[in-house]
Coordinates of C-alpha atoms and ligand atoms in Angstrom, one line a residue:
M266 CA -21.8 1.1 -22.9
L267 CA -25.0 1.0 -20.8
I268 CA -23.1 0.0 -17.7
E269 CA -20.6 2.8 -18.2
Y270 CA -23.4 5.3 -18.6
F271 CA -25.2 4.1 -15.5
L272 CA -22.0 4.1 -13.4
T273 CA -21.2 7.7 -14.6
R274 CA -24.6 8.9 -13.6
Y275 CA -24.3 7.1 -10.3
M276 CA -20.9 8.5 -9.4
H277 CA -21.8 12.0 -10.5
R278 CA -24.7 12.0 -8.0
Y279 CA -22.5 10.6 -5.3
T280 CA -19.6 13.1 -5.7
S281 CA -21.8 16.1 -6.3
R282 CA -22.9 15.8 -2.7
L283 CA -19.3 16.7 -1.7
V284 CA -19.5 20.0 -3.5
T285 CA -23.0 20.5 -1.9
A286 CA -21.4 19.8 1.5
A287 CA -18.8 22.5 0.9
E288 CA -21.5 25.0 -0.2
E289 CA -23.5 24.3 2.9
R290 CA -20.4 24.3 5.1
A291 CA -21.9 22.2 7.9
P292 CA -21.0 23.5 11.4
I293 CA -18.4 21.5 13.2
E294 CA -20.5 19.5 15.5
P295 CA -19.8 18.8 19.2
G296 CA -17.8 15.6 19.3
M297 CA -16.1 16.1 16.0
A298 CA -13.4 18.2 17.7
T299 CA -12.8 15.3 20.1
R300 CA -12.5 12.7 17.4
D301 CA -10.5 9.5 18.1
T302 CA -7.2 10.7 16.8
A303 CA -5.3 7.7 18.2
A304 CA -7.3 5.5 15.8
V305 CA -5.9 7.2 12.6
P306 CA -2.8 5.3 11.5
M307 CA -1.9 7.3 8.4
L308 CA -0.7 10.8 7.7
Y309 CA -1.0 12.4 4.2
V310 CA 1.2 15.5 3.7
H311 CA 0.6 17.8 0.7
I312 CA 3.4 19.8 -0.9
P313 CA 1.6 22.0 -3.5
F314 CA 4.6 23.5 -5.3
C315 CA 5.7 22.5 -8.9
K316 CA 8.3 23.8 -11.2
E317 CA 6.0 23.5 -14.2
L318 CA 2.3 23.2 -14.0
C319 CA 1.0 20.4 -16.3
P320 CA -2.3 21.3 -18.0
F321 CA -3.9 17.9 -17.3
C322 CA -3.3 17.9 -13.6
T323 CA -6.3 18.2 -11.3
F324 CA -4.4 18.3 -8.0
F325 CA -3.9 21.4 -5.9
R326 CA -0.6 22.8 -7.1
I327 CA 0.9 26.2 -7.5
P328 CA 4.1 27.6 -9.2
F329 CA 7.3 27.1 -7.1
D330 CA 8.5 30.1 -5.1
E331 CA 11.4 29.2 -2.9
Q332 CA 10.8 31.8 -0.2
L333 CA 7.2 30.9 0.1
A334 CA 7.9 27.1 0.0
R335 CA 10.5 27.5 2.9
R336 CA 7.9 29.3 5.0
Y337 CA 5.3 26.6 4.1
F338 CA 7.6 23.7 5.1
R339 CA 8.2 25.5 8.5
A340 CA 4.5 25.9 8.9
L341 CA 4.0 22.2 8.1
R342 CA 6.4 21.2 10.8
R343 CA 4.5 23.3 13.3
Q344 CA 1.2 21.7 12.3
L345 CA 2.7 18.2 12.7
N346 CA 3.7 19.1 16.3
R347 CA 0.1 20.2 16.8
Y348 CA -1.1 16.8 15.5
H349 CA 1.2 15.1 17.9
D350 CA -0.3 17.2 20.8
L351 CA -3.8 16.2 19.6
G352 CA -2.9 12.6 20.2
Y353 CA -2.5 11.2 16.7
Q354 CA -0.4 8.0 16.5
F355 CA 0.7 7.6 12.9
S356 CA 2.7 4.7 11.7
T357 CA 2.6 5.5 8.0
V358 CA 3.3 8.8 6.2
Y359 CA 2.7 9.7 2.5
F360 CA 4.2 12.9 1.0
G361 CA 2.2 13.8 -2.1
G362 CA 1.8 16.9 -4.3
G363 CA 2.5 19.0 -6.2
T364 CA 6.2 18.0 -5.9
P365 CA 7.3 17.0 -2.4
T366 CA 11.0 17.0 -3.5
V367 CA 10.9 20.6 -4.8
L368 CA 13.1 21.6 -1.8
P369 CA 14.9 18.4 -0.8
D370 CA 16.6 19.8 2.3
E371 CA 13.2 21.1 3.7
L372 CA 11.5 17.7 2.9
A373 CA 14.3 15.9 4.7
L374 CA 13.9 18.1 7.8
T375 CA 10.1 17.4 7.6
I376 CA 10.5 13.6 7.3
D377 CA 13.0 13.7 10.3
E378 CA 10.4 15.6 12.3
V379 CA 7.7 13.1 11.4
R380 CA 10.0 10.3 12.5
R381 CA 10.9 12.1 15.7
L382 CA 7.2 12.5 16.6
W383 CA 6.0 9.0 15.6
P384 CA 7.4 5.5 15.1
I385 CA 6.9 5.5 11.4
Q386 CA 7.1 2.2 9.6
E387 CA 6.4 3.2 6.1
C388 CA 7.3 6.5 4.4
S389 CA 6.3 7.2 0.7
V390 CA 7.3 10.2 -1.3
E391 CA 6.2 11.4 -4.7
T392 CA 8.7 13.0 -7.0
N393 CA 9.4 14.1 -10.6
P394 CA 12.0 12.7 -12.9
S395 CA 14.2 15.8 -12.8
D396 CA 14.6 15.4 -9.0
L397 CA 16.2 11.9 -9.3
T398 CA 19.7 13.3 -8.8
P399 CA 22.3 11.2 -6.9
S400 CA 22.4 13.7 -4.0
N401 CA 18.5 13.8 -3.7
I402 CA 18.3 10.0 -3.8
E403 CA 21.0 9.7 -1.1
L404 CA 19.1 12.2 1.1
L405 CA 15.8 10.4 0.6
K406 CA 17.4 7.0 1.4
T407 CA 19.1 8.5 4.5
C408 CA 15.7 9.8 5.7
G409 CA 14.2 6.3 5.5
V410 CA 12.0 6.7 2.5
N411 CA 10.6 3.2 1.6
R412 CA 8.5 3.9 -1.4
L413 CA 9.4 6.5 -4.1
S414 CA 6.8 7.2 -6.7
V415 CA 8.0 9.0 -9.9
G416 CA 5.5 10.9 -12.0
V417 CA 6.7 9.9 -15.4
Q418 CA 3.2 10.0 -17.2
S419 CA 4.8 8.8 -20.5
F420 CA 8.1 8.1 -22.1
Q421 CA 7.0 9.4 -25.5
D422 CA 8.6 12.8 -26.3
N423 CA 5.7 14.0 -28.5
L424 CA 3.3 13.5 -25.5
L425 CA 5.6 14.9 -23.0
E426 CA 6.1 18.0 -25.2
S427 CA 2.3 18.3 -25.6
V428 CA 1.9 18.6 -21.8
N429 CA 4.8 20.9 -21.3
R430 CA 6.9 18.4 -19.3
I431 CA 10.1 18.1 -21.4
R432 CA 11.5 21.5 -20.5
K433 CA 11.5 20.9 -16.7
Y434 CA 11.2 17.1 -16.3
G435 CA 13.3 15.8 -19.2
T436 CA 12.8 13.7 -22.4
G437 CA 11.8 10.0 -22.4
A438 CA 15.4 9.0 -22.7
D439 CA 16.5 11.2 -19.8
I440 CA 13.8 9.7 -17.6
Q441 CA 14.8 6.2 -18.5
H442 CA 18.4 6.9 -17.7
R443 CA 17.6 8.4 -14.3
L444 CA 15.3 5.5 -13.4
S445 CA 17.9 2.9 -14.4
Q446 CA 20.3 4.5 -11.9
I447 CA 18.0 4.1 -8.9
R448 CA 16.7 0.6 -9.2
G449 CA 16.9 -1.5 -6.0
I450 CA 17.6 1.5 -3.7
F451 CA 14.1 1.7 -2.2
D452 CA 11.7 -1.1 -1.1
T453 CA 9.3 0.0 -3.8
L454 CA 10.1 2.1 -6.8
N455 CA 6.9 3.1 -8.4
V456 CA 6.3 4.8 -11.8
D457 CA 3.1 6.7 -12.6
L458 CA 1.8 6.5 -16.2
I459 CA -1.2 8.1 -17.6
F460 CA -3.5 6.9 -20.4
G461 CA -6.0 9.0 -22.4
L462 CA -3.8 12.0 -23.2
E463 CA -4.7 14.0 -26.3
G464 CA -3.0 12.3 -29.3
Q465 CA -1.9 9.2 -27.3
T466 CA -2.3 5.9 -29.2
H467 CA -2.7 2.4 -27.8
A468 CA 0.7 1.7 -29.3
D469 CA 2.2 4.5 -27.1
V470 CA 0.6 2.9 -24.0
I471 CA 2.0 -0.5 -24.8
A472 CA 5.5 1.0 -25.6
D473 CA 5.5 2.8 -22.2
L474 CA 4.8 -0.5 -20.4
G475 CA 7.5 -2.2 -22.4
I476 CA 10.0 0.3 -21.1
V477 CA 8.8 -0.1 -17.5
K478 CA 9.3 -3.9 -17.8
Q479 CA 12.7 -3.5 -19.5
L480 CA 13.9 -1.2 -16.7
G481 CA 12.7 -3.7 -14.1
I482 CA 10.6 -1.1 -12.2
D483 CA 9.0 -2.6 -9.1
Q484 CA 5.6 -1.1 -9.5
V485 CA 3.6 0.8 -12.1
T486 CA 0.4 2.8 -11.7
C487 CA -1.5 3.3 -14.9
Y488 CA -4.2 5.8 -14.3
P489 CA -6.7 7.3 -16.8
L490 CA -6.7 11.0 -17.6
M491 CA -9.1 12.8 -15.3
K492 CA -11.0 15.9 -16.0
S493 CA -12.7 18.2 -13.7
G494 CA -14.5 21.5 -14.0
G495 CA -17.4 20.0 -15.9
G496 CA -16.7 21.1 -19.5
R497 CA -19.7 19.7 -21.5
Q498 CA -18.9 16.8 -23.8
S499 CA -21.1 15.5 -26.6
F500 CA -22.5 12.0 -26.1
D501 CA -20.5 10.8 -29.1
G502 CA -17.3 12.2 -27.7
W503 CA -18.0 10.6 -24.4
R504 CA -18.7 7.2 -26.1
R505 CA -15.5 7.4 -28.1
E506 CA -13.5 8.3 -25.0
V507 CA -15.0 5.4 -23.0
A508 CA -14.4 2.9 -25.8
W509 CA -10.7 4.1 -26.2
K510 CA -10.0 3.8 -22.5
K511 CA -11.7 0.5 -22.2
Q512 CA -9.5 -0.9 -24.9
A513 CA -6.4 0.8 -23.4
Y514 CA -7.1 -0.8 -20.0
R515 CA -7.5 -4.2 -21.7
L516 CA -4.1 -3.8 -23.4
I517 CA -2.5 -2.6 -20.2
R518 CA -3.6 -5.8 -18.4
D519 CA -2.5 -8.0 -21.3
T520 CA 0.9 -6.3 -21.5
I521 CA 1.8 -6.1 -17.8
E522 CA 0.5 -9.5 -16.6
P523 CA 1.6 -12.0 -15.5
E524 CA 5.0 -10.5 -14.8
Y525 CA 3.3 -7.9 -12.6
V526 CA 0.2 -8.6 -10.4
P527 CA -2.5 -6.1 -9.7
S528 CA -2.3 -4.6 -6.2
S529 CA -5.2 -2.4 -7.1
A530 CA -7.3 -1.9 -10.3
W531 CA -4.6 0.4 -11.8
C532 CA -1.5 -0.4 -9.8
F533 CA 0.7 -3.4 -10.7
S534 CA 3.6 -4.8 -8.7
K535 CA 6.4 -7.2 -9.5
N536 CA 6.1 -8.8 -6.1
R537 CA 3.2 -9.2 -3.7
G538 CA 3.5 -7.3 -0.5
M539 CA 4.8 -4.0 -2.0
I540 CA 3.7 -0.7 -0.5
D541 CA 0.6 0.5 -2.3
E542 CA -1.4 3.7 -2.7
Y543 CA -2.5 4.8 0.8
I544 CA -6.2 5.1 0.1
V545 CA -6.3 1.4 -0.7
E546 CA -4.5 0.4 2.5
H547 CA -6.1 2.8 4.9
S548 CA -9.7 3.8 5.3
S549 CA -8.8 6.5 7.9
Y550 CA -6.1 9.1 7.4
A551 CA -5.3 12.7 8.4
G552 CA -4.3 15.4 6.0
A553 CA -1.6 18.0 6.6
G554 CA -0.8 20.9 4.3
A555 CA -2.8 23.3 2.1
G556 CA -5.5 21.6 0.1
A557 CA -4.9 18.3 1.8
F558 CA -7.9 15.9 2.4
G559 CA -8.3 13.7 5.4
L560 CA -10.8 11.0 6.3
E561 CA -11.1 10.4 9.9
G562 CA -13.7 8.0 11.4
G563 CA -16.0 8.7 8.4
T564 CA -15.6 12.5 8.4
L565 CA -14.1 14.1 5.4
A566 CA -11.8 17.0 6.4
V567 CA -10.6 19.5 3.7
N568 CA -7.8 21.9 4.5
V569 CA -7.7 25.5 3.3
F570 CA -6.7 25.9 -0.4
S571 CA -4.3 28.8 0.2
V572 CA -0.7 28.5 1.2
E573 CA -0.7 31.8 3.0
K574 CA -3.8 30.9 5.0
Y575 CA -2.3 27.6 5.9
I576 CA 0.9 29.3 7.1
E577 CA -1.3 31.8 9.1
A578 CA -3.2 28.9 10.7
A579 CA 0.1 27.2 11.7
E580 CA 1.5 30.4 13.2
N581 CA -1.6 30.7 15.3
N582 CA -1.5 27.0 16.3
A583 CA -5.0 26.7 14.8
D584 CA -7.0 24.1 12.8
A585 CA -6.3 24.5 9.1
A586 CA -9.5 22.7 8.0
A587 CA -11.7 24.7 5.6
F588 CA -14.6 22.5 6.4
R589 CA -15.6 19.0 7.6
H590 CA -18.3 16.8 6.2
P591 CA -19.4 13.8 8.2
F592 CA -20.4 11.1 5.8
D593 CA -23.8 9.6 6.6
S594 CA -23.8 5.8 6.9
G595 CA -24.8 5.3 3.2
E596 CA -22.0 7.6 1.9
N597 CA -19.5 6.0 4.2
L598 CA -20.5 2.5 3.1
R599 CA -20.3 3.4 -0.6
Y600 CA -16.9 4.9 0.0
L601 CA -15.7 1.8 1.7
L602 CA -17.2 -0.5 -0.9
L603 CA -15.5 1.6 -3.7
M604 CA -12.1 1.4 -2.0
Q605 CA -12.5 -2.4 -1.4
L606 CA -13.5 -2.9 -5.1
F607 CA -10.5 -0.8 -6.1
G608 CA -8.2 -2.9 -3.9
G609 CA -9.5 -6.1 -5.6
G610 CA -11.6 -7.8 -2.9
I611 CA -14.6 -7.3 -0.8
D612 CA -14.7 -8.1 2.9
F613 CA -18.4 -8.8 3.1
D614 CA -18.6 -9.4 6.8
G615 CA -16.4 -6.4 7.6
L616 CA -18.5 -4.1 5.6
C617 CA -21.7 -5.4 7.2
R618 CA -20.4 -5.3 10.7
G619 CA -22.4 -2.8 12.9
Q620 CA -24.5 -1.7 9.9
T621 CA -28.3 -1.1 9.8
P622 CA -30.4 -3.7 8.1
L623 CA -30.8 -1.3 5.1
C624 CA -27.1 -0.9 4.7
K625 CA -26.6 -4.7 4.9
F626 CA -29.2 -5.1 2.2
F627 CA -27.3 -2.5 0.1
V628 CA -24.0 -4.5 0.4
R629 CA -25.7 -7.8 -0.3
T630 CA -27.5 -6.5 -3.3
S631 CA -24.3 -4.7 -4.7
V632 CA -22.3 -7.9 -4.3
A633 CA -25.1 -10.0 -5.9
L634 CA -25.2 -7.6 -8.9
L635 CA -21.5 -7.6 -9.3
R636 CA -21.4 -11.4 -9.3
L637 CA -24.3 -11.5 -11.8
A638 CA -22.5 -9.1 -14.1
G639 CA -19.3 -11.2 -13.9
A640 CA -17.5 -8.3 -12.3
A641 CA -16.8 -10.3 -9.0
V642 CA -16.3 -13.9 -8.2
K643 CA -16.4 -15.9 -5.0
K644 CA -13.1 -17.8 -4.4
S645 CA -12.5 -19.8 -1.2
G646 CA -15.1 -17.8 0.7
R647 CA -13.6 -14.4 -0.5
I648 CA -15.2 -12.1 -3.0
T649 CA -12.6 -10.9 -5.5
V650 CA -12.9 -8.5 -8.4
A651 CA -12.7 -10.1 -11.8
K652 CA -10.8 -8.6 -14.7
R653 CA -14.0 -7.3 -16.1
G654 CA -14.9 -5.7 -12.8
A655 CA -11.5 -4.1 -12.5
Y656 CA -12.1 -2.0 -15.6
Y657 CA -15.5 -0.8 -14.1
T658 CA -13.6 0.0 -10.9
V659 CA -11.1 2.1 -12.8
L660 CA -14.0 4.0 -14.3
L661 CA -15.6 4.5 -10.8
M662 CA -12.3 5.7 -9.3
K663 CA -11.7 8.1 -12.2
L664 CA -15.2 9.5 -11.6
F665 CA -14.6 9.7 -7.9
F666 CA -11.4 11.6 -8.3
E667 CA -13.0 13.9 -10.9
G668 CA -15.7 14.6 -8.2
V669 CA -12.9 15.4 -5.7
G670 CA -11.3 17.6 -8.4
D671 CA -14.6 19.5 -8.7
L672 CA -14.6 20.0 -4.9
R673 CA -11.0 21.4 -5.2
G674 CA -12.2 23.7 -8.0
F675 CA -15.1 24.9 -5.8
C676 CA -12.8 25.6 -2.9
L677 CA -10.2 27.4 -5.1
D678 CA -13.0 29.6 -6.6
A679 CA -14.3 30.3 -3.1
H680 CA -10.8 31.4 -2.0
A681 CA -10.3 33.5 -5.1
S682 CA -13.6 35.3 -4.5
G683 CA -12.8 35.9 -0.9
T684 CA -15.4 33.5 0.5
N685 CA -14.4 32.2 3.9
L686 CA -15.0 28.5 3.7
D687 CA -13.8 28.1 7.2
T688 CA -16.6 30.2 8.6
A689 CA -19.0 27.5 9.5
R690 CA -22.7 28.2 9.0
P691 CA -25.7 26.1 9.8
R692 CA -27.3 24.0 7.1
A693 CA -30.3 25.7 5.5
Ligands
SF4_988 S1 1.3 16.4 -12.8 FE1 2.8 16.5 -11.1 S2 4.3 18.0 -11.8 FE2 2.5 18.3 -13.1 S3 1.3 19.9 -12.1 FE3 0.5 18.0 -11.4 S4 1.6 17.6 -9.5 FE4 2.8 19.2 -10.6

């Protein structure tokens, strides 16, 4: 429990700097506008509309409105053309949300536009179970979608009911039926499951994984419930939650392996070489869409958290970033180390390349501590994350995403109160 406590404090300190950066709204420095766009291989596109808003979700999402969504998709396509003019050369695209398939015809037009602009090799799309209709699947296949990720969350009706998902996204049995119809159509069919929902038992977690295995799903992501907004929790409550999730993670690994192998700390694939979550595979990516995040050459770019403002920026052929925060070398190194840990292995030489002696010392010490704690092992010259370390990585990633959720919350509050985050002002 001491390690968990230390990691929690450490990550809170790290991620709270993101909110501080947004508060300070550092000016866009000369050189940032002329960033090396050609070196960014991956494009993340955010579609914020959902037919039902789930109470546990910390992503930027808003209720579906068809007219507004159609204007939004048109604006997105304008912005993509702008990215092309700026010299981006993407080879991978990831549509996340929200629900990217909320308007399948508009999504198809947007994927076609991306493919017209760039030689895309991998296209991933997130969706919800109710959108797995034969016509949608055919459309996505025709557009060349390689990886389809379905937000199932759980197959247990009592849990789906408790998070308002049955009415719009179907019962556990409906979801199983829909998934069974689309096996083998995409290179990777991924299912997202959540652990840590109110009322969920360890038996529920195991039962969900049993269904995944029985359906022969290619890949499953088991991520812990995340909270943001900083509601205070008693120490006892925190300790109980950590102990429950630790045991749940152990059970997940015991149930899913060896049939599935970890491709990250919380993603398990039937075969090696399947397409994984983009943040694992890419340390540099551009974000398009309202509320999208990008990380380009060590600079975090956060787009406006307003669909209307995003459309306005696109109509004026303008930058939609609300603010940019250049990571300092320490922040960048910690981010890269975290992503490598999450991906299951540390490229020691790669991390140290071009770094200051202090940064190299940080990497060396971190790796030594991880090995000492039994969280990482050295195998044939490569440092890999051990099972024990994977659990700590899940905790770190959860805390990281919660920090990003806090940043989203700050941006949304700022927008609601009329504060212009996109008006750069000098640091105090
Ligand atoms: S979990 Fe998925 S469907 Fe639910 S609000 Fe979040 S993005 Fe929308």
